[in-house]
mmCIF file of C-alpha atoms in Angstrom:
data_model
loop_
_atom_site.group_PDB
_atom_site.id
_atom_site.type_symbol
_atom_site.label_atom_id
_atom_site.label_comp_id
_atom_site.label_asym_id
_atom_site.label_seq_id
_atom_site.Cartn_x
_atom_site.Cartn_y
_atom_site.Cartn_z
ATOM 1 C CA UNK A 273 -13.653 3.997 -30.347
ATOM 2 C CA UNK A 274 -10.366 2.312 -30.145
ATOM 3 C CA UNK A 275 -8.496 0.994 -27.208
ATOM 4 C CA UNK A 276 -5.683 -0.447 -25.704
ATOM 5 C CA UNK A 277 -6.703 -2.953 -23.787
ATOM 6 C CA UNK A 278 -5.208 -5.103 -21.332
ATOM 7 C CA UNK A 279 -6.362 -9.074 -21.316
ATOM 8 C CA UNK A 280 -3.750 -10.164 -18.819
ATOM 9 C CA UNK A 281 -1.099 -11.011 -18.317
ATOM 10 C CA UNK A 282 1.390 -10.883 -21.857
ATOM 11 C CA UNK A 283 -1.752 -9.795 -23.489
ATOM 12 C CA UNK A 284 -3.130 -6.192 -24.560
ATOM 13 C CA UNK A 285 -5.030 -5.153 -28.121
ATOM 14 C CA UNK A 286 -5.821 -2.432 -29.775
ATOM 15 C CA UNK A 287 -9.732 -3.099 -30.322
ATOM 16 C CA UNK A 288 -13.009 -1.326 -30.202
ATOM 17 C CA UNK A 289 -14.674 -0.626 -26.998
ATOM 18 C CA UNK A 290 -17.180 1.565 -26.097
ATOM 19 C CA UNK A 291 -16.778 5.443 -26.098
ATOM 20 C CA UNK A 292 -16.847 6.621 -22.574
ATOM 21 C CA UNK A 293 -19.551 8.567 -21.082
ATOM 22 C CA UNK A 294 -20.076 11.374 -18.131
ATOM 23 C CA UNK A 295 -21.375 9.574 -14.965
ATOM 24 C CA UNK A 296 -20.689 12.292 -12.801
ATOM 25 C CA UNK A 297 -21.405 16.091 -13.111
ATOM 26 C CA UNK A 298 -17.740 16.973 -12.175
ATOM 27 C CA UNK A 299 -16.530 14.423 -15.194
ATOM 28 C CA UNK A 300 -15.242 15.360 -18.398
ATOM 29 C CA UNK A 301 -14.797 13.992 -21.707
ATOM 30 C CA UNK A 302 -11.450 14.408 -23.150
ATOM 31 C CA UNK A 303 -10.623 13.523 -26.636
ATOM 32 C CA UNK A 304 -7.248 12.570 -26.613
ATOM 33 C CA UNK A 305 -5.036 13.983 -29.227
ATOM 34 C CA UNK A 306 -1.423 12.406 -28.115
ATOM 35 C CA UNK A 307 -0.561 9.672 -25.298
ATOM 36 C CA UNK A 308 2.439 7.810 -23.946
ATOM 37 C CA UNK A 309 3.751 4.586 -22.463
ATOM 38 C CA UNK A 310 5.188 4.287 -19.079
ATOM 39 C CA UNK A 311 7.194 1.972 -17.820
ATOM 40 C CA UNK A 312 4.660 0.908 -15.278
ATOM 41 C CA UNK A 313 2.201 0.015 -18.134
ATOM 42 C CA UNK A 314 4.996 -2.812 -18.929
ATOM 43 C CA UNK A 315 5.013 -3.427 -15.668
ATOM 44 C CA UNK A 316 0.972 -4.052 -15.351
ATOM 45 C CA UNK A 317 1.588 -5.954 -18.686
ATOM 46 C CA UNK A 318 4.027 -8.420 -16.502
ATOM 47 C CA UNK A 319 1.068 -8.777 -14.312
ATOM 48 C CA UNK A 320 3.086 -7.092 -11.142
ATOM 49 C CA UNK A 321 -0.029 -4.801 -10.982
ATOM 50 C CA UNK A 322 -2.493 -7.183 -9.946
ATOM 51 C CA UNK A 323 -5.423 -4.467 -8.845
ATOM 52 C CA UNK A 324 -5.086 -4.128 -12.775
ATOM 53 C CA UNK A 325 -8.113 -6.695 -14.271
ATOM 54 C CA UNK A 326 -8.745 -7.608 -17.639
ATOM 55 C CA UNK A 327 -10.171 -5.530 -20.071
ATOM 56 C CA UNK A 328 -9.111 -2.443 -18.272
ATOM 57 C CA UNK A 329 -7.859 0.356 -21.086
ATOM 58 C CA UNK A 330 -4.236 1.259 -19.832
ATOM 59 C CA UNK A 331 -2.553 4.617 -19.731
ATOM 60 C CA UNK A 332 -2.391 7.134 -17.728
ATOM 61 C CA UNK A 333 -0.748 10.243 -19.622
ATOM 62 C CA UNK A 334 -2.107 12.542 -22.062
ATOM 63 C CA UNK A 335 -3.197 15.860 -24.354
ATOM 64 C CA UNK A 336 -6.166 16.046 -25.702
ATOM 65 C CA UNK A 337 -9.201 18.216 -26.072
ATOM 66 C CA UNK A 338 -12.324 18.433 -23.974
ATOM 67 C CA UNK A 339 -15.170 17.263 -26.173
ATOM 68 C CA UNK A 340 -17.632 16.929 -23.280
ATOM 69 C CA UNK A 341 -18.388 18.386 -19.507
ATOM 70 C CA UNK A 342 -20.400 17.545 -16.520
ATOM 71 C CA UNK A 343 -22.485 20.339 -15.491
ATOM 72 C CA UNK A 344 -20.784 20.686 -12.202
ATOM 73 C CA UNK A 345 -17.405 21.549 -14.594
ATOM 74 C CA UNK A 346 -16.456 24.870 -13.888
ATOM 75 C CA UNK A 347 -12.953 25.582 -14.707
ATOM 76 C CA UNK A 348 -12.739 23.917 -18.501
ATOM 77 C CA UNK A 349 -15.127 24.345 -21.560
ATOM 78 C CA UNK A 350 -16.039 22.476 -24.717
ATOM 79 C CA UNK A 351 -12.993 22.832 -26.418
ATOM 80 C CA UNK A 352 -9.980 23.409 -24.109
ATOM 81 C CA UNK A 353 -7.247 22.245 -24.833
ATOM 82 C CA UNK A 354 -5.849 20.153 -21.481
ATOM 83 C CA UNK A 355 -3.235 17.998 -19.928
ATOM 84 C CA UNK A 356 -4.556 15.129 -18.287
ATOM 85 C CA UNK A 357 -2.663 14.617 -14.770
ATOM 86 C CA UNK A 358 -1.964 10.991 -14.200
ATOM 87 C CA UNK A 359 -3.295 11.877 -10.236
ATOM 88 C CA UNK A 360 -6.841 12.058 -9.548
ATOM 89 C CA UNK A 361 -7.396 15.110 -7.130
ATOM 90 C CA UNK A 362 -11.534 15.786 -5.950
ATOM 91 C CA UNK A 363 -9.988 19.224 -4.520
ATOM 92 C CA UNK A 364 -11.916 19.274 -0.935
ATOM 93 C CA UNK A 365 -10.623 16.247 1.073
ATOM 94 C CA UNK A 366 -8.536 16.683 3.899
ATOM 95 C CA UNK A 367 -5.456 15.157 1.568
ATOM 96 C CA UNK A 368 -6.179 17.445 -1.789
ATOM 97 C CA UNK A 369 -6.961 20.352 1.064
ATOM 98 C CA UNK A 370 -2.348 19.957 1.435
ATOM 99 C CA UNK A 371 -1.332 18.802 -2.007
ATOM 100 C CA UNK A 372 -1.125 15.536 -0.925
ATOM 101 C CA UNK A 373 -3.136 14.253 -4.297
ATOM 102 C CA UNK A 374 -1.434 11.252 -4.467
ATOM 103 C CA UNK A 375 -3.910 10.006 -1.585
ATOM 104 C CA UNK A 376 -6.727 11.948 -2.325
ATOM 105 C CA UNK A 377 -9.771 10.514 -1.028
ATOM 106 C CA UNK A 378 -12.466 10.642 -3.626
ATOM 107 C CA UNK A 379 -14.862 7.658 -4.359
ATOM 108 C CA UNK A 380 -13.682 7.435 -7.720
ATOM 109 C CA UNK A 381 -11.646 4.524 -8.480
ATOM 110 C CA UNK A 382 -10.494 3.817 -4.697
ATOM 111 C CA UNK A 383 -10.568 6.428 -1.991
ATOM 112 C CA UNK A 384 -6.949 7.298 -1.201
ATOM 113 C CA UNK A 385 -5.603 6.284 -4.144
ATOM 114 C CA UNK A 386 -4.628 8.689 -6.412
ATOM 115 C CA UNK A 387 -3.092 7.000 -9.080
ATOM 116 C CA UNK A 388 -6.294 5.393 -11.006
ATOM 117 C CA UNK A 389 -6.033 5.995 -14.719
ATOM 118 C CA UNK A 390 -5.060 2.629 -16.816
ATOM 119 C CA UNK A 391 -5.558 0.987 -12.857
ATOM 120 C CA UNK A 392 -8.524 1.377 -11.008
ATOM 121 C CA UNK A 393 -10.614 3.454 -14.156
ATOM 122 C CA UNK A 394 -10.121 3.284 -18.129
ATOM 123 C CA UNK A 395 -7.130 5.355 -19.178
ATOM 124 C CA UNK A 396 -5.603 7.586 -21.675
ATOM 125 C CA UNK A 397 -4.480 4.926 -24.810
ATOM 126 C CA UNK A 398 -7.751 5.674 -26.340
ATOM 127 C CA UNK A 399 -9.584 7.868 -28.735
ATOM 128 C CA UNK A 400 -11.323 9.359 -25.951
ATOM 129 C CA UNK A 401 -11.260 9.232 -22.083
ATOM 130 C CA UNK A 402 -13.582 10.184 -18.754
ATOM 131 C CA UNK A 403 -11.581 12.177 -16.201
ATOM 132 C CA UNK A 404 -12.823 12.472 -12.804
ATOM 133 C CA UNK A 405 -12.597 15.648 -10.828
ATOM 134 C CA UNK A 406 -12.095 17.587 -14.444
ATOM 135 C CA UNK A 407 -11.737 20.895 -12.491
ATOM 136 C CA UNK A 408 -8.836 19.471 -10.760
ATOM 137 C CA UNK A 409 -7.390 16.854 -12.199
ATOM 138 C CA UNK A 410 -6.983 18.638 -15.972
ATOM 139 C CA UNK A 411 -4.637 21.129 -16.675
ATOM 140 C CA UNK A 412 -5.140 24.506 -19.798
ATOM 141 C CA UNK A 413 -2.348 23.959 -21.881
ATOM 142 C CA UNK A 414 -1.217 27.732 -23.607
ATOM 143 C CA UNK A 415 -0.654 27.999 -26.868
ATOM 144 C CA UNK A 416 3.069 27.346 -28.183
ATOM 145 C CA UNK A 417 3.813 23.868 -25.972
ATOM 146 C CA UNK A 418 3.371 21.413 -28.800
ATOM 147 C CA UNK A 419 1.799 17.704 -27.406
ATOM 148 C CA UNK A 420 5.138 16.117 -27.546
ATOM 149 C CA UNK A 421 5.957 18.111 -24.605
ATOM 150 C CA UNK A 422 3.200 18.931 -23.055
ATOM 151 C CA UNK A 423 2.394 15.058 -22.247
ATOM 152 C CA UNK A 424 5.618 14.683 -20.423
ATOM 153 C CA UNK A 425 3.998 17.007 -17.099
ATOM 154 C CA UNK A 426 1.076 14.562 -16.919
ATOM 155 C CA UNK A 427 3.810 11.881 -15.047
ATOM 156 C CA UNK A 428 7.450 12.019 -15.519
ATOM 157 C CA UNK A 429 8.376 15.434 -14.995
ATOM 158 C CA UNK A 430 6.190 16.110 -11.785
ATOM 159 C CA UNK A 431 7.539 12.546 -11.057
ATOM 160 C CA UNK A 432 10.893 12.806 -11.352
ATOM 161 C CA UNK A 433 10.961 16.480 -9.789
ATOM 162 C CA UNK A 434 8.453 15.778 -7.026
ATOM 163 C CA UNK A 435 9.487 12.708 -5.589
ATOM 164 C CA UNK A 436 13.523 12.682 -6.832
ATOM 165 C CA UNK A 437 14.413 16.244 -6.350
ATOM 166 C CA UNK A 438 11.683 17.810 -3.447
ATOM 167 C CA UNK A 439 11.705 14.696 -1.653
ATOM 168 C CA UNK A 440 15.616 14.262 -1.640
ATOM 169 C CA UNK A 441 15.495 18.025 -0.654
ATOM 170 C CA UNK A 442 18.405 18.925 -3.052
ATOM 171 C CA UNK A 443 20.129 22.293 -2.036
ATOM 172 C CA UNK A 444 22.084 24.820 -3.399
ATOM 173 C CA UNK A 445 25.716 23.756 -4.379
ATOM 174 C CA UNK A 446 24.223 20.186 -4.134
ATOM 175 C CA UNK A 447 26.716 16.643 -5.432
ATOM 176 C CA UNK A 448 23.260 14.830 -6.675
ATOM 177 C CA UNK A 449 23.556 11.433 -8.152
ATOM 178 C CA UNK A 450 20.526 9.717 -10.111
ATOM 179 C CA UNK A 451 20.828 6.119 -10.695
ATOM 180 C CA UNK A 452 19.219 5.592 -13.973
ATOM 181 C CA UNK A 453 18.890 7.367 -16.607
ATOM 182 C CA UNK A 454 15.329 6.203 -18.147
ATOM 183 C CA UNK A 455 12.928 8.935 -18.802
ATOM 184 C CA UNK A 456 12.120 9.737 -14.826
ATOM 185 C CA UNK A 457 15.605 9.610 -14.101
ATOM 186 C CA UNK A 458 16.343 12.271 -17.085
ATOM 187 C CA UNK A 459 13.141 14.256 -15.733
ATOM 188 C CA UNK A 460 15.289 14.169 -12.348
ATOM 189 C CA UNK A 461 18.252 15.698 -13.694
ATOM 190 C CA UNK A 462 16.480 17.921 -15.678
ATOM 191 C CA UNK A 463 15.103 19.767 -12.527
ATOM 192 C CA UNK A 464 17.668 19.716 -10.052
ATOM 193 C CA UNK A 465 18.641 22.720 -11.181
ATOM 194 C CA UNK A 466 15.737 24.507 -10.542
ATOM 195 C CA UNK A 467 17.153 23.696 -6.959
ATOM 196 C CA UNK A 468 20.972 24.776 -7.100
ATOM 197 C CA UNK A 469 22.239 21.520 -7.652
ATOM 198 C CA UNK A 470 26.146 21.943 -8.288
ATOM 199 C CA UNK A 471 27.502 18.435 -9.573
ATOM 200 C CA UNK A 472 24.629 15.903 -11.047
ATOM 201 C CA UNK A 473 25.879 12.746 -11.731
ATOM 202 C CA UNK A 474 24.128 10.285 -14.217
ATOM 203 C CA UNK A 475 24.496 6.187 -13.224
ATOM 204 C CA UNK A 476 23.528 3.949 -16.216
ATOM 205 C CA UNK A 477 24.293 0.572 -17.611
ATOM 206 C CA UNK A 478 23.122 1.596 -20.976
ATOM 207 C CA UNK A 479 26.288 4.195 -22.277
ATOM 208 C CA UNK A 480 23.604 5.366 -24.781
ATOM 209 C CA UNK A 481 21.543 6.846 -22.267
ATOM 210 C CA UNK A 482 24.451 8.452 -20.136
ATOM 211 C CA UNK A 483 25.066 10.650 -23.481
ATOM 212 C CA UNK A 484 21.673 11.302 -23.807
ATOM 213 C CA UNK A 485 21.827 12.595 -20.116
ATOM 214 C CA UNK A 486 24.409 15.379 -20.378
ATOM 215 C CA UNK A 487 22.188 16.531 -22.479
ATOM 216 C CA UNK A 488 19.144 16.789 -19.811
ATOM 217 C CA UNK A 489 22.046 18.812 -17.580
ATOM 218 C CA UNK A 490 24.041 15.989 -15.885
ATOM 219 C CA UNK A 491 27.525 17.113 -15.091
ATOM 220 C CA UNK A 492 29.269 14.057 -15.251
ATOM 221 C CA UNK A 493 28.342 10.459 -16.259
ATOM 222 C CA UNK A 494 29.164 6.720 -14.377
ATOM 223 C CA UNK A 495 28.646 2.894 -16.497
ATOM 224 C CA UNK A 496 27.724 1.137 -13.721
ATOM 225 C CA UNK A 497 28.446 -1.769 -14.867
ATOM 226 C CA UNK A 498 32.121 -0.727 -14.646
ATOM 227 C CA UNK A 499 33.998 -2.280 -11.802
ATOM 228 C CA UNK A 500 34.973 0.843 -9.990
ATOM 229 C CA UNK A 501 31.906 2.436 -10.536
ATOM 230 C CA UNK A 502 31.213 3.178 -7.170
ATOM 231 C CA UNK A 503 34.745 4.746 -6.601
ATOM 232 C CA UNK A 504 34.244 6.800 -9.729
ATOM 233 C CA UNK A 505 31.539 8.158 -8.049
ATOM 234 C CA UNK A 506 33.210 8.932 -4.491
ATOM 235 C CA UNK A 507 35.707 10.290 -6.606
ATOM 236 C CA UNK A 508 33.331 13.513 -7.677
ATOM 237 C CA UNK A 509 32.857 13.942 -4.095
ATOM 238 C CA UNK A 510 36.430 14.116 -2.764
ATOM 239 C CA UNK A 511 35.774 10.761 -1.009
ATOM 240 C CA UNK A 512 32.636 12.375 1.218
ATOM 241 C CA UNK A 513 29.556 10.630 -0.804
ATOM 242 C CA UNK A 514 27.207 12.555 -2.694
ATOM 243 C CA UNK A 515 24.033 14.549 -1.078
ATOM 244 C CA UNK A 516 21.491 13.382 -2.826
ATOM 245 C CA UNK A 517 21.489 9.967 -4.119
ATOM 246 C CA UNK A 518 17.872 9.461 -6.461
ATOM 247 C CA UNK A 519 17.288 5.966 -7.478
ATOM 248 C CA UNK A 520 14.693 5.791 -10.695
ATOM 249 C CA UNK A 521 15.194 2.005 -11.817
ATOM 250 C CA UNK A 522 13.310 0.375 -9.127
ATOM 251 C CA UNK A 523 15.316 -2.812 -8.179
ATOM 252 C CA UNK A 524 16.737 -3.913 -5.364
ATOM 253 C CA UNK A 525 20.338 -3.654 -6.901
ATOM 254 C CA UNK A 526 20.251 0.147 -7.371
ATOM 255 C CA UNK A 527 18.603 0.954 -4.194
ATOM 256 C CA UNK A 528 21.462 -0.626 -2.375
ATOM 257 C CA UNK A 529 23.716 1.229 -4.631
ATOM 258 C CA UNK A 530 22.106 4.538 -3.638
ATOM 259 C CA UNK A 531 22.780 3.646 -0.243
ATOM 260 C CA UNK A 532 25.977 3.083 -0.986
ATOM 261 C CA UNK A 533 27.223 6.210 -2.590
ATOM 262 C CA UNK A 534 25.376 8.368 -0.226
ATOM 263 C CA UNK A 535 27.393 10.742 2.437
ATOM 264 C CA UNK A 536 26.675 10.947 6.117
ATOM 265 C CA UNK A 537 23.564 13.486 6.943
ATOM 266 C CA UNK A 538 22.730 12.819 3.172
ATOM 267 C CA UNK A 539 18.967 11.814 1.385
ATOM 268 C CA UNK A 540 18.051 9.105 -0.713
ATOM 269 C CA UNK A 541 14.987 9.574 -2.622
ATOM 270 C CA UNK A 542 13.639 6.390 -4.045
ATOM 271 C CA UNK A 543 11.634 6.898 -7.186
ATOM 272 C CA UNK A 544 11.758 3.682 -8.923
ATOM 273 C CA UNK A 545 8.384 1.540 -8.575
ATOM 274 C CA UNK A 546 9.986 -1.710 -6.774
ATOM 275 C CA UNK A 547 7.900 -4.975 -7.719
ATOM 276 C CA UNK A 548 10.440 -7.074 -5.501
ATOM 277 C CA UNK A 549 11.537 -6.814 -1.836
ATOM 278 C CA UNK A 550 14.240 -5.256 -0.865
ATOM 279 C CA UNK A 551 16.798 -5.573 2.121
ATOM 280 C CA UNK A 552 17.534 -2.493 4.115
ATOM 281 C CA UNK A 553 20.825 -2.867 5.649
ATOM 282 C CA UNK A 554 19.583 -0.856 8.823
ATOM 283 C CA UNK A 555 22.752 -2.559 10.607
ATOM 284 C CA UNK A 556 25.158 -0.412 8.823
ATOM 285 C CA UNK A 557 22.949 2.978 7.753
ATOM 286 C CA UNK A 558 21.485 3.563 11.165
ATOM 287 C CA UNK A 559 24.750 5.174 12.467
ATOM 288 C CA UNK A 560 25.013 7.214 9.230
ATOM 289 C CA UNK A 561 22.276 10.427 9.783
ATOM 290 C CA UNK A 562 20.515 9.243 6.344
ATOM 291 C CA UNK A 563 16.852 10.613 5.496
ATOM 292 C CA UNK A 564 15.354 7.782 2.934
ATOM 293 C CA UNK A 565 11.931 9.048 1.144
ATOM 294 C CA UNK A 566 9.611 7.749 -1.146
ATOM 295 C CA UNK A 567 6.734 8.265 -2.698
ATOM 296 C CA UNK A 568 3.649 8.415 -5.702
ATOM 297 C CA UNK A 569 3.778 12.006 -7.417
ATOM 298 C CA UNK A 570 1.639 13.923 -6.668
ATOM 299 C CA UNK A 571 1.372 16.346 -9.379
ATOM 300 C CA UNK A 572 0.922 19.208 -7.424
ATOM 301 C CA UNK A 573 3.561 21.429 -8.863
ATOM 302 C CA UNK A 574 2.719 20.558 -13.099
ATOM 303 C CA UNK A 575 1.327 24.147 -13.357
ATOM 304 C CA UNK A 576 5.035 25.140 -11.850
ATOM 305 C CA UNK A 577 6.878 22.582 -14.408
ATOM 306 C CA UNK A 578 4.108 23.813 -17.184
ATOM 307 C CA UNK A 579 5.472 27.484 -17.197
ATOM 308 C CA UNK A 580 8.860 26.218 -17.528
ATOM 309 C CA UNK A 581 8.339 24.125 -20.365
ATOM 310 C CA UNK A 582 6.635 26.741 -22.118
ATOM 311 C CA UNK A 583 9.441 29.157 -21.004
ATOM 312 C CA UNK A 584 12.210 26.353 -22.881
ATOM 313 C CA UNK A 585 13.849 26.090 -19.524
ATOM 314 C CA UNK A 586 13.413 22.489 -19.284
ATOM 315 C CA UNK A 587 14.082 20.521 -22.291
ATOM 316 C CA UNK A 588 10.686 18.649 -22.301
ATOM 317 C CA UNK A 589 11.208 17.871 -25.969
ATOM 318 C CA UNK A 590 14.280 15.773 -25.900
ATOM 319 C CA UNK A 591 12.461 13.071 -24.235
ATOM 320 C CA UNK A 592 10.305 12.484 -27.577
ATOM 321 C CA UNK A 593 12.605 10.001 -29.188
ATOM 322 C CA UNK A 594 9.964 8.236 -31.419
ATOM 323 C CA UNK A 595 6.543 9.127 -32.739
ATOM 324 C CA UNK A 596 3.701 6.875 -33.359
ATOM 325 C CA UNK A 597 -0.037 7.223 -34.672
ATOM 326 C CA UNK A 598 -2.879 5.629 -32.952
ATOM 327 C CA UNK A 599 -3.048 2.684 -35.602
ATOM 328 C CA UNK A 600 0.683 1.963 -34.773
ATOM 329 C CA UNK A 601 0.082 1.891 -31.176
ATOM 330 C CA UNK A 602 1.241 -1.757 -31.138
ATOM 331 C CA UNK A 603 4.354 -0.925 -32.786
ATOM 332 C CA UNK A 604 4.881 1.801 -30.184
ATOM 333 C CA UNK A 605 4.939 -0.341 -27.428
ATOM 334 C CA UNK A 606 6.796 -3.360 -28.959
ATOM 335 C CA UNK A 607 9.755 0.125 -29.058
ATOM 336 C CA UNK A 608 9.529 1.110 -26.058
ATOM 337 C CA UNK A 609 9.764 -2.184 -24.303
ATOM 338 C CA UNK A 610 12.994 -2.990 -25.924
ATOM 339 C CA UNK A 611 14.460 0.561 -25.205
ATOM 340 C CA UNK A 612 17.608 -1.132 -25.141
ATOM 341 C CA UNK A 613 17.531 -1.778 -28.582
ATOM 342 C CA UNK A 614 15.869 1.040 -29.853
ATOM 343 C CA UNK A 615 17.488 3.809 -27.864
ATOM 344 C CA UNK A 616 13.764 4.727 -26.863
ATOM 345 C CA UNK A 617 13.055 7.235 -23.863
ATOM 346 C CA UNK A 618 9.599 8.183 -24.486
ATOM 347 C CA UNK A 619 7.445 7.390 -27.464
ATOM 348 C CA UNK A 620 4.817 9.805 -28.549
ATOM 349 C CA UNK A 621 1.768 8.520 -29.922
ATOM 350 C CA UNK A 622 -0.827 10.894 -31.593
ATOM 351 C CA UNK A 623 -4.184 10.490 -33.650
ATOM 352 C CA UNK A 624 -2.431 11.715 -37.027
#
């Protein structure tokens, strides 16, 4: 089959490997029928992932259909159409046994790592992939939610909702501001108002992606590269700070910014993946009542996200900006990484 495979750092090809096979009875065989790229596969491309080695097949999102099962498979057939989470889950350790999948503690891969797909194990930017835990970790997809959207709840939407809007604990009548407004960050504001958020403010460089985020439900819309953009800001909030402060770029800039903006007894919800230190100014923020969380999704609530989707009441397919076959997948990711340029949020890729 063919492959994208990583060779290092800078390097990746799309090349023939070997199909994958069932190793264990609770493994499945997934033909995949439409993938992604996420921003951490640029990042693992950069070499900040170094658990990452050479000749590992990235990805980690994904539709497909199962082709193959273990005979310990249970829950999925020959077949079955299926989102592949991006989180491992084994289903009886003490962290599945809470929803804490993230950390589950199955062999496979590393024990208490959740995230192992185009990491620890061979991933999804193939013709065909292994999953792990197939009675968990794969998810029936009903008929009428087309690929494009479907393979947004295998990471960004249980991302952005999980760890931005749970974990920042957004409430009813909630000022919410998410800095960034890259596909996680648009999967933020796209589901804070499944929690009552009132204002949500979208904080971008890029003034491109600040109109594409009124359209994902933000309210109102900050360049942060303006001068005053922090007073703008205050400004929605009659001076108090906003409740919930999300930050989905994942430098140290925009973390301090979050910290910056957000009000007395007030979360911030770090989503970004930060490859860099970066300082905590615990001097000023102790005296402030601030909860700070963070955190690797943990997928728990895509069959939640799924019926919503399929229900149209999360716009799942305005994140598919460009569309790609398997043969082009070089092209796809020579778009995505210059976003900028291309106005990219997600690319689709797909075997026809």
């Amino acid at each position: 089959m063919k492959a994208l495979v990583y060779g290092g750092p800078g390097v990746k090809s799309w090349t023939d490997v070997p199909d994958p096979l069932i190793t264990h009875p609770t493994d499945a065989i997934v033909r995949v029928d439409t993938t992604t790229i996420c921003g951490t596969d640029l990042h693992i491309l950069k070499g900040d992932v170094p658990a990452v080695e050479p000749g590992r097949i990235l990805g980690h999102e994904g539709v497909g259909t199962i082709s193959e099962t273990g005979t310990s498979v249970t829950n999925f057939a020959v077949g079955d159409r299926v989102i592949i989470s991006c989180i491992k889950s084994c289903g009886h350790c003490v962290n599945c046994a809470v929803g804490l999948y993230s950390h589950c503690l199955g062999d496979e891969g590393q024990p208490g790592i959740g995230w192992i797909f185009g990491h620890l194990i061979d991933g999804t930017q193939a013709e065909y992939v292994r999953v792990p835990y197939a009675d968990n970790s794969l998810h029936k997809l009903p008929d009428g939610v087309p690929d494009a959207e479907a393979v947004m709840l295998s990471d960004i939407l249980p991302t952005g909702f999980e760890i931005g809007v749970q974990y920042g604990q957004v409430k009813p009548g909630d000022v919410v501001a998410v800095i960034g407004a890259g596909p996680v960050g648009l999967a933020a504001i796209a589901t804070a108002g499944l929690y009552g958020a009132a204002t949500v403010i979208a904080i971008d460089l890029d003034q491109n992606r600040l109109e594409q985020a009124r359209e994902f439900g933000a309210t109102d819309t900050v360049l942060s590269g303006a001068t005053d953009w922090k007073e703008q800001v205050l400004a929605l909030t009659d001076g108090a700070g906003v409740d919930v402060a999300i930050e989905a770029v994942g430098i140290p800039q925009t973390f301090t910014m979050a910290t910056e903006i957000v009000r007395p007894g007030g979360h911030v919800a770090n989503v970004g993946v930060h490859g860099k230190p970066v300082e905590l100014h615990l001097e000023s923020l102790w005296i402030q009542n601030i909860t700070i969380s963070m955190g690797l999704v943990n997928a728990n609530t895509t069959p939640m996200l799924l019926k919503l989707v399929a229900q149209k009441k999360i716009p799942a397919d305005k994140l598919a900006t460009h569309h790609f076959t398997f043969d082009q997948m070089l092209d796809a990711y020579d778009t995505f990484g210059r976003a900028a340029e291309t106005k990219a949020l997600k690319v689709v890729i797909t075997r026809s």
